[in-house]
Amino acid sequence: MRLLKTALVAGALAVLSATTIASAYAQETKIGFIVKQPEEPWFQDEWKFADQAAKEKGFTLVKIGAEDGEKLMSAIDNLGAQGAQGFIVCTPDVKLGPGIVAKAAANNLKLMTVDDRLVSADGKPIEEVPHMGISATKIGEAVGQAIVDEMKARGWKAEEVGAIRVSYDQLPTAVDRVEGAISVLKANGFKAENIFDAPQAKTDTEAALNAATVVLNKNANIKKWVAFGLNDEAVLGAVRASEGVGIAADGIIGVGIGGADSAINEFKKPAATGFIGSVIISPKRHGYETALNMYEWVANNQEPEKLILTAGALAKRDDFEKVRAELGIE
Ligand code: GLA
């Protein structure tokens, strides 16, 4: 009897200490989430969903904004010094790839990338770093198709229309997105000489506005325009530029990529603008899922998939709430 009691107590103690250890371990798990443009709604949403994963699994999420390489490198050192075990990053510059990989290793941190995939010195993707990005070409094609459909609805002919390609060509996903759109425009009669490059210095609305204004001023003879780019901010910049030179909403068709607050606020305006749609992508998958994957890697040694490309869905002024709900991002 006494023996049984002792055994029971010992067993209970073992269970107790196992749970204590488990919860202490969960508390100690620390994961960084570094983004290149913390003020952009897309990245705010990614963080929001990553926080959700942290809450569910009981780990600490350290959110850091790193707008340039210097900030990024010190952020990684900082995570190492804080005793983090891994981080997810959307880098301000994909060419920093080898440096990021080395810095992570030096700090004994597991590394995953989101949105923008690291490239090595020869410009090829660094395939050993697990990455979650969007299916850029397909999503670009969806943008192109939405533009073409709206042109048809307005009765526009390809030869009378100019296209603004808001570009950020140092970023491969940006090139894939705009080239996807262009392939559909060309398949629908657009001529290469009617497509104008508007290179943005930064990936924000202001830089896109400046770049697109130059194109519009140079081609004042063209009265009908379409615009596309890396994200909603790029296209909103082009639409703002068209308004600035006096083109009305029925003279421009812009379709973005993202579907976060930048697009939603535009759709909520009392009068429709030239920003007619956005291919909504999922910050939930990019934030929640990457954070969860990193947690499983750190806590349970479960390696994430090397490459996941997520899809998008076109939304417009009249159906964006429904599309967002379907994607589970309300
Ligand atoms: C890039 C863009 C962001 C967003 C993500 C989505 O990082 O800069 O605006 O579109 O891709 O993956």
Short mmCIF file of C-alpha atoms and ligand atoms in Angstrom, two decimals:
data_model
loop_
_atom_site.label_atom_id
_atom_site.label_comp_id
_atom_site.label_asym_id
_atom_site.label_seq_id
_atom_site.Cartn_x
_atom_site.Cartn_y
_atom_site.Cartn_z
CA MET A 1 0.00 0.00 0.00
CA ARG A 2 2.73 2.38 1.01
CA LEU A 3 4.61 1.39 -2.08
CA LEU A 4 1.61 2.17 -4.21
CA LYS A 5 1.23 5.57 -2.57
CA THR A 6 4.88 6.40 -3.17
CA ALA A 7 4.55 5.33 -6.75
CA LEU A 8 1.43 7.47 -7.19
CA VAL A 9 3.08 10.51 -5.64
CA ALA A 10 6.19 9.98 -7.74
CA GLY A 11 4.05 9.63 -10.83
CA ALA A 12 2.12 12.79 -10.03
CA LEU A 13 5.35 14.64 -9.42
CA ALA A 14 6.74 13.43 -12.72
CA VAL A 15 3.65 14.69 -14.56
CA LEU A 16 3.85 17.98 -12.68
CA SER A 17 7.49 18.56 -13.45
CA ALA A 18 6.98 17.56 -17.08
CA THR A 19 4.25 20.19 -17.44
CA THR A 20 6.36 22.76 -15.62
CA ILE A 21 9.25 22.06 -17.94
CA ALA A 22 6.98 22.17 -20.99
CA SER A 23 5.43 25.49 -20.04
CA ALA A 24 8.79 26.95 -19.03
CA TYR A 25 10.13 25.87 -22.39
CA ALA A 26 7.19 27.38 -24.24
CA GLN A 27 7.74 30.63 -22.38
CA GLU A 28 11.35 30.66 -23.38
CA THR A 29 10.67 30.25 -27.06
CA LYS A 30 11.39 33.58 -28.69
CA ILE A 31 10.90 34.25 -32.37
CA GLY A 32 11.70 37.40 -34.31
CA PHE A 33 9.55 38.79 -37.14
CA ILE A 34 11.46 41.44 -39.10
CA VAL A 35 9.79 43.44 -41.88
CA LYS A 36 11.17 45.96 -44.36
CA GLN A 37 8.30 48.45 -44.18
CA PRO A 38 6.58 48.40 -40.80
CA GLU A 39 4.20 51.27 -41.64
CA GLU A 40 2.70 49.43 -44.63
CA PRO A 41 -0.71 47.89 -43.77
CA TRP A 42 0.27 44.53 -45.32
CA PHE A 43 3.14 44.16 -42.85
CA GLN A 44 0.99 45.37 -39.95
CA ASP A 45 -1.43 42.59 -40.82
CA GLU A 46 1.34 40.00 -41.06
CA TRP A 47 2.45 40.98 -37.56
CA LYS A 48 -1.11 40.85 -36.28
CA PHE A 49 -1.54 37.28 -37.47
CA ALA A 50 1.93 36.26 -36.24
CA ASP A 51 0.91 37.59 -32.81
CA GLN A 52 -2.10 35.30 -32.97
CA ALA A 53 0.20 32.28 -33.45
CA ALA A 54 2.40 33.46 -30.55
CA LYS A 55 -0.63 33.72 -28.29
CA GLU A 56 -1.91 30.29 -29.25
CA LYS A 57 1.43 28.53 -28.78
CA GLY A 58 2.69 30.63 -25.89
CA PHE A 59 5.91 31.93 -27.42
CA THR A 60 7.29 35.44 -27.47
CA LEU A 61 7.19 37.28 -30.78
CA VAL A 62 9.71 40.09 -31.25
CA LYS A 63 8.57 42.44 -34.02
CA ILE A 64 11.23 44.61 -35.60
CA GLY A 65 11.07 47.03 -38.52
CA ALA A 66 14.27 47.16 -40.59
CA GLU A 67 14.14 49.62 -43.49
CA ASP A 68 17.74 49.11 -44.52
CA GLY A 69 20.55 46.58 -44.38
CA GLU A 70 22.31 48.15 -41.44
CA LYS A 71 19.17 48.05 -39.29
CA LEU A 72 18.52 44.50 -40.39
CA MET A 73 21.98 43.24 -39.44
CA SER A 74 21.82 44.82 -36.00
CA ALA A 75 18.28 43.49 -35.51
CA ILE A 76 19.58 39.95 -36.10
CA ASP A 77 22.43 40.46 -33.60
CA ASN A 78 19.91 41.86 -31.18
CA LEU A 79 17.69 38.78 -31.49
CA GLY A 80 20.72 36.59 -30.87
CA ALA A 81 21.67 38.57 -27.78
CA GLN A 82 18.09 38.27 -26.44
CA GLY A 83 18.24 34.50 -26.69
CA ALA A 84 15.80 34.10 -29.57
CA GLN A 85 15.94 30.79 -31.42
CA GLY A 86 14.80 31.88 -34.86
CA PHE A 87 13.28 34.60 -37.01
CA ILE A 88 11.20 35.28 -40.07
CA VAL A 89 12.25 38.15 -42.30
CA CYS A 90 11.01 40.24 -45.22
CA THR A 91 14.28 41.90 -46.11
CA PRO A 92 14.65 45.48 -47.37
CA ASP A 93 17.03 44.15 -50.03
CA VAL A 94 17.04 40.57 -51.35
CA LYS A 95 20.69 40.89 -52.42
CA LEU A 96 21.66 40.88 -48.75
CA GLY A 97 20.83 37.17 -48.88
CA PRO A 98 24.25 35.63 -48.18
CA GLY A 99 24.92 38.22 -45.44
CA ILE A 100 21.60 37.43 -43.75
CA VAL A 101 22.24 33.69 -43.89
CA ALA A 102 25.70 34.17 -42.34
CA LYS A 103 24.42 36.55 -39.65
CA ALA A 104 21.65 34.14 -38.67
CA ALA A 105 24.12 31.25 -38.44
CA ALA A 106 26.58 33.32 -36.38
CA ASN A 107 23.77 34.01 -33.90
CA ASN A 108 22.59 30.43 -33.92
CA LEU A 109 19.17 31.49 -35.23
CA LYS A 110 16.90 29.51 -37.50
CA LEU A 111 15.91 31.52 -40.56
CA MET A 112 12.80 31.69 -42.72
CA THR A 113 11.86 34.36 -45.26
CA VAL A 114 8.47 35.77 -46.14
CA ASP A 115 7.29 37.77 -49.19
CA ASP A 116 10.69 38.60 -50.69
CA ARG A 117 12.99 35.65 -51.36
CA LEU A 118 16.72 36.01 -50.73
CA VAL A 119 19.06 35.78 -53.68
CA SER A 120 22.74 34.83 -53.76
CA ALA A 121 25.55 36.73 -55.49
CA ASP A 122 24.57 35.30 -58.89
CA GLY A 123 20.98 36.52 -58.47
CA LYS A 124 19.52 33.03 -58.03
CA PRO A 125 17.14 32.31 -55.12
CA ILE A 126 18.76 30.84 -52.02
CA GLU A 127 16.76 27.64 -51.98
CA GLU A 128 17.88 26.22 -48.66
CA VAL A 129 16.15 29.00 -46.70
CA PRO A 130 12.46 28.12 -46.21
CA HIS A 131 10.30 30.74 -47.91
CA MET A 132 6.67 31.73 -48.19
CA GLY A 133 5.83 34.10 -51.03
CA ILE A 134 2.94 34.79 -53.38
CA SER A 135 2.50 33.13 -56.79
CA ALA A 136 3.66 36.35 -58.35
CA THR A 137 3.23 35.64 -62.06
CA LYS A 138 -0.27 34.20 -61.66
CA ILE A 139 -1.35 37.05 -59.44
CA GLY A 140 0.07 39.51 -61.96
CA GLU A 141 -1.95 37.78 -64.66
CA ALA A 142 -5.08 38.16 -62.54
CA VAL A 143 -4.33 41.89 -62.34
CA GLY A 144 -3.92 42.04 -66.13
CA GLN A 145 -7.18 40.17 -66.66
CA ALA A 146 -9.09 42.48 -64.31
CA ILE A 147 -7.74 45.47 -66.25
CA VAL A 148 -8.68 43.97 -69.61
CA ASP A 149 -12.19 43.11 -68.37
CA GLU A 150 -12.72 46.68 -67.15
CA MET A 151 -11.40 48.07 -70.45
CA LYS A 152 -14.00 45.96 -72.27
CA ALA A 153 -16.74 47.13 -69.90
CA ARG A 154 -15.77 50.73 -70.66
CA GLY A 155 -15.50 50.06 -74.39
CA TRP A 156 -11.80 51.04 -74.58
CA LYS A 157 -9.61 49.92 -77.47
CA ALA A 158 -6.07 48.78 -76.64
CA GLU A 159 -4.47 51.12 -79.19
CA GLU A 160 -5.86 54.28 -77.53
CA VAL A 161 -4.73 53.32 -74.03
CA GLY A 162 -1.43 53.85 -72.23
CA ALA A 163 -0.22 51.49 -69.50
CA ILE A 164 1.82 52.57 -66.49
CA ARG A 165 4.12 49.81 -65.28
CA VAL A 166 5.04 51.05 -61.80
CA SER A 167 8.26 49.14 -61.37
CA TYR A 168 10.77 48.12 -58.76
CA ASP A 169 12.93 45.83 -60.83
CA GLN A 170 15.56 45.06 -58.19
CA LEU A 171 12.93 42.86 -56.52
CA PRO A 172 12.24 39.60 -58.44
CA THR A 173 8.66 39.20 -57.16
CA ALA A 174 7.92 42.74 -58.38
CA VAL A 175 9.17 41.89 -61.87
CA ASP A 176 7.14 38.66 -61.96
CA ARG A 177 3.99 40.52 -60.90
CA VAL A 178 4.18 43.31 -63.49
CA GLU A 179 5.32 40.97 -66.25
CA GLY A 180 2.36 38.69 -65.47
CA ALA A 181 0.04 41.66 -65.97
CA ILE A 182 1.79 42.74 -69.16
CA SER A 183 1.52 39.27 -70.72
CA VAL A 184 -2.28 39.48 -70.44
CA LEU A 185 -2.39 43.05 -71.78
CA LYS A 186 -0.29 42.01 -74.78
CA ALA A 187 -2.45 38.95 -75.41
CA ASN A 188 -5.34 41.41 -75.59
CA GLY A 189 -3.85 43.70 -78.19
CA PHE A 190 -1.65 46.04 -76.17
CA LYS A 191 1.47 47.13 -78.05
CA ALA A 192 4.82 47.24 -76.23
CA GLU A 193 5.27 50.93 -77.13
CA ASN A 194 2.12 51.85 -75.21
CA ILE A 195 3.49 50.39 -71.98
CA PHE A 196 5.54 52.91 -69.99
CA ASP A 197 7.94 52.13 -67.19
CA ALA A 198 7.58 54.22 -64.02
CA PRO A 199 10.46 53.13 -61.78
CA GLN A 200 9.79 53.88 -58.13
CA ALA A 201 12.70 54.74 -55.83
CA LYS A 202 10.97 53.08 -52.87
CA THR A 203 8.00 50.74 -52.65
CA ASP A 204 5.56 53.28 -51.27
CA THR A 205 2.72 55.39 -52.63
CA GLU A 206 4.67 58.63 -52.73
CA ALA A 207 7.50 57.16 -54.79
CA ALA A 208 4.95 55.62 -57.18
CA LEU A 209 3.10 58.93 -57.47
CA ASN A 210 6.32 60.69 -58.44
CA ALA A 211 7.31 58.04 -60.96
CA ALA A 212 3.86 57.89 -62.57
CA THR A 213 3.57 61.69 -62.79
CA VAL A 214 6.67 61.76 -65.00
CA VAL A 215 5.08 59.21 -67.39
CA LEU A 216 1.76 61.07 -67.54
CA ASN A 217 3.40 64.44 -68.20
CA LYS A 218 5.58 62.99 -70.95
CA ASN A 219 2.58 61.44 -72.69
CA ALA A 220 -0.08 64.10 -72.27
CA ASN A 221 -1.57 63.14 -75.66
CA ILE A 222 -2.86 59.85 -74.18
CA LYS A 223 -6.19 60.29 -72.38
CA LYS A 224 -6.95 56.77 -71.22
CA TRP A 225 -4.68 54.91 -68.83
CA VAL A 226 -4.28 51.64 -66.98
CA ALA A 227 -1.86 51.05 -64.10
CA PHE A 228 -0.36 48.11 -62.24
CA GLY A 229 2.64 47.45 -60.01
CA LEU A 230 4.10 45.52 -57.10
CA ASN A 231 1.31 46.23 -54.63
CA ASP A 232 -1.66 48.46 -53.80
CA GLU A 233 0.63 51.32 -52.77
CA ALA A 234 2.26 51.36 -56.22
CA VAL A 235 -1.08 51.47 -58.03
CA LEU A 236 -2.57 54.01 -55.64
CA GLY A 237 0.43 56.22 -56.40
CA ALA A 238 -0.31 55.99 -60.12
CA VAL A 239 -4.01 56.73 -59.55
CA ARG A 240 -3.13 59.77 -57.37
CA ALA A 241 -0.77 60.92 -60.15
CA SER A 242 -3.57 60.68 -62.73
CA GLU A 243 -5.83 62.76 -60.48
CA GLY A 244 -3.00 65.25 -60.11
CA VAL A 245 -2.82 65.84 -63.87
CA GLY A 246 -6.60 66.13 -64.13
CA ILE A 247 -7.60 62.68 -65.39
CA ALA A 248 -11.04 61.72 -64.03
CA ALA A 249 -11.84 58.35 -62.45
CA ASP A 250 -13.36 57.15 -65.72
CA GLY A 251 -10.05 57.81 -67.51
CA ILE A 252 -7.89 55.41 -65.51
CA ILE A 253 -8.08 51.77 -64.46
CA GLY A 254 -5.77 50.70 -61.65
CA VAL A 255 -5.65 47.22 -60.12
CA GLY A 256 -3.42 46.56 -57.12
CA ILE A 257 -2.15 43.58 -55.16
CA GLY A 258 -2.58 43.23 -51.40
CA GLY A 259 -6.05 44.09 -50.19
CA ALA A 260 -5.05 45.48 -46.81
CA ASP A 261 -6.17 48.86 -45.44
CA SER A 262 -4.63 50.91 -48.27
CA ALA A 263 -7.02 49.24 -50.72
CA ILE A 264 -9.97 49.01 -48.36
CA ASN A 265 -9.89 52.69 -47.45
CA GLU A 266 -9.94 53.45 -51.15
CA PHE A 267 -12.95 51.17 -51.74
CA LYS A 268 -14.76 52.83 -48.83
CA LYS A 269 -14.52 56.31 -50.34
CA PRO A 270 -17.98 57.69 -51.16
CA ALA A 271 -17.17 58.04 -54.86
CA ALA A 272 -15.35 55.40 -56.91
CA THR A 273 -11.78 56.30 -57.91
CA GLY A 274 -9.62 54.88 -60.69
CA PHE A 275 -8.41 52.22 -58.27
CA ILE A 276 -11.02 49.68 -59.30
CA GLY A 277 -9.70 46.49 -57.73
CA SER A 278 -7.04 44.62 -55.83
CA VAL A 279 -5.96 41.01 -55.91
CA ILE A 280 -6.23 40.19 -52.24
CA ILE A 281 -3.44 38.05 -50.86
CA SER A 282 -3.37 36.47 -47.41
CA PRO A 283 -1.47 38.16 -44.57
CA LYS A 284 -2.90 35.42 -42.38
CA ARG A 285 -1.01 32.70 -44.22
CA HIS A 286 2.12 34.86 -44.44
CA GLY A 287 2.01 35.95 -40.79
CA TYR A 288 0.27 33.23 -38.80
CA GLU A 289 1.54 30.28 -40.76
CA THR A 290 5.19 31.35 -40.98
CA ALA A 291 5.26 32.11 -37.25
CA LEU A 292 3.69 28.75 -36.50
CA ASN A 293 6.13 26.97 -38.82
CA MET A 294 9.08 28.64 -37.12
CA TYR A 295 7.69 27.67 -33.72
CA GLU A 296 7.38 24.01 -34.78
CA TRP A 297 10.92 24.14 -36.09
CA VAL A 298 12.32 25.61 -32.86
CA ALA A 299 10.20 23.72 -30.34
CA ASN A 300 9.64 20.38 -32.09
CA ASN A 301 12.46 20.24 -34.61
CA GLN A 302 9.93 20.04 -37.42
CA GLU A 303 11.49 21.64 -40.48
CA PRO A 304 9.25 23.88 -42.57
CA GLU A 305 8.64 23.31 -46.26
CA LYS A 306 11.28 24.97 -48.41
CA LEU A 307 8.87 26.85 -50.64
CA ILE A 308 5.22 27.79 -50.31
CA LEU A 309 3.54 30.10 -52.82
CA THR A 310 0.15 31.47 -51.87
CA ALA A 311 -2.73 32.48 -54.11
CA GLY A 312 -4.82 35.62 -54.45
CA ALA A 313 -8.40 36.57 -55.27
CA LEU A 314 -9.64 39.66 -57.09
CA ALA A 315 -11.81 42.03 -55.08
CA LYS A 316 -13.57 45.21 -56.04
CA ARG A 317 -15.43 48.01 -54.32
CA ASP A 318 -18.65 46.01 -54.14
CA ASP A 319 -17.34 42.63 -52.97
CA PHE A 320 -14.12 43.14 -51.01
CA GLU A 321 -15.75 42.32 -47.67
CA LYS A 322 -17.01 39.02 -48.97
CA VAL A 323 -13.63 38.10 -50.54
CA ARG A 324 -11.80 38.96 -47.32
CA ALA A 325 -14.19 36.86 -45.28
CA GLU A 326 -13.69 33.93 -47.65
CA LEU A 327 -9.93 34.25 -47.15
CA GLY A 328 -10.43 34.31 -43.37
CA ILE A 329 -8.78 37.68 -42.92
CA GLU A 330 -11.62 39.68 -41.40
C1 GLA B 1 6.36 42.44 -51.17
C2 GLA B 1 5.67 43.78 -51.23
C3 GLA B 1 4.55 43.85 -50.21
C4 GLA B 1 3.62 42.65 -50.34
C5 GLA B 1 4.40 41.38 -50.22
C6 GLA B 1 3.51 40.17 -50.43
O1 GLA B 1 7.11 42.35 -50.01
O2 GLA B 1 6.59 44.83 -51.01
O3 GLA B 1 3.82 45.03 -50.38
O4 GLA B 1 3.00 42.70 -51.59
O5 GLA B 1 5.44 41.36 -51.21
O6 GLA B 1 4.23 38.97 -50.48
#
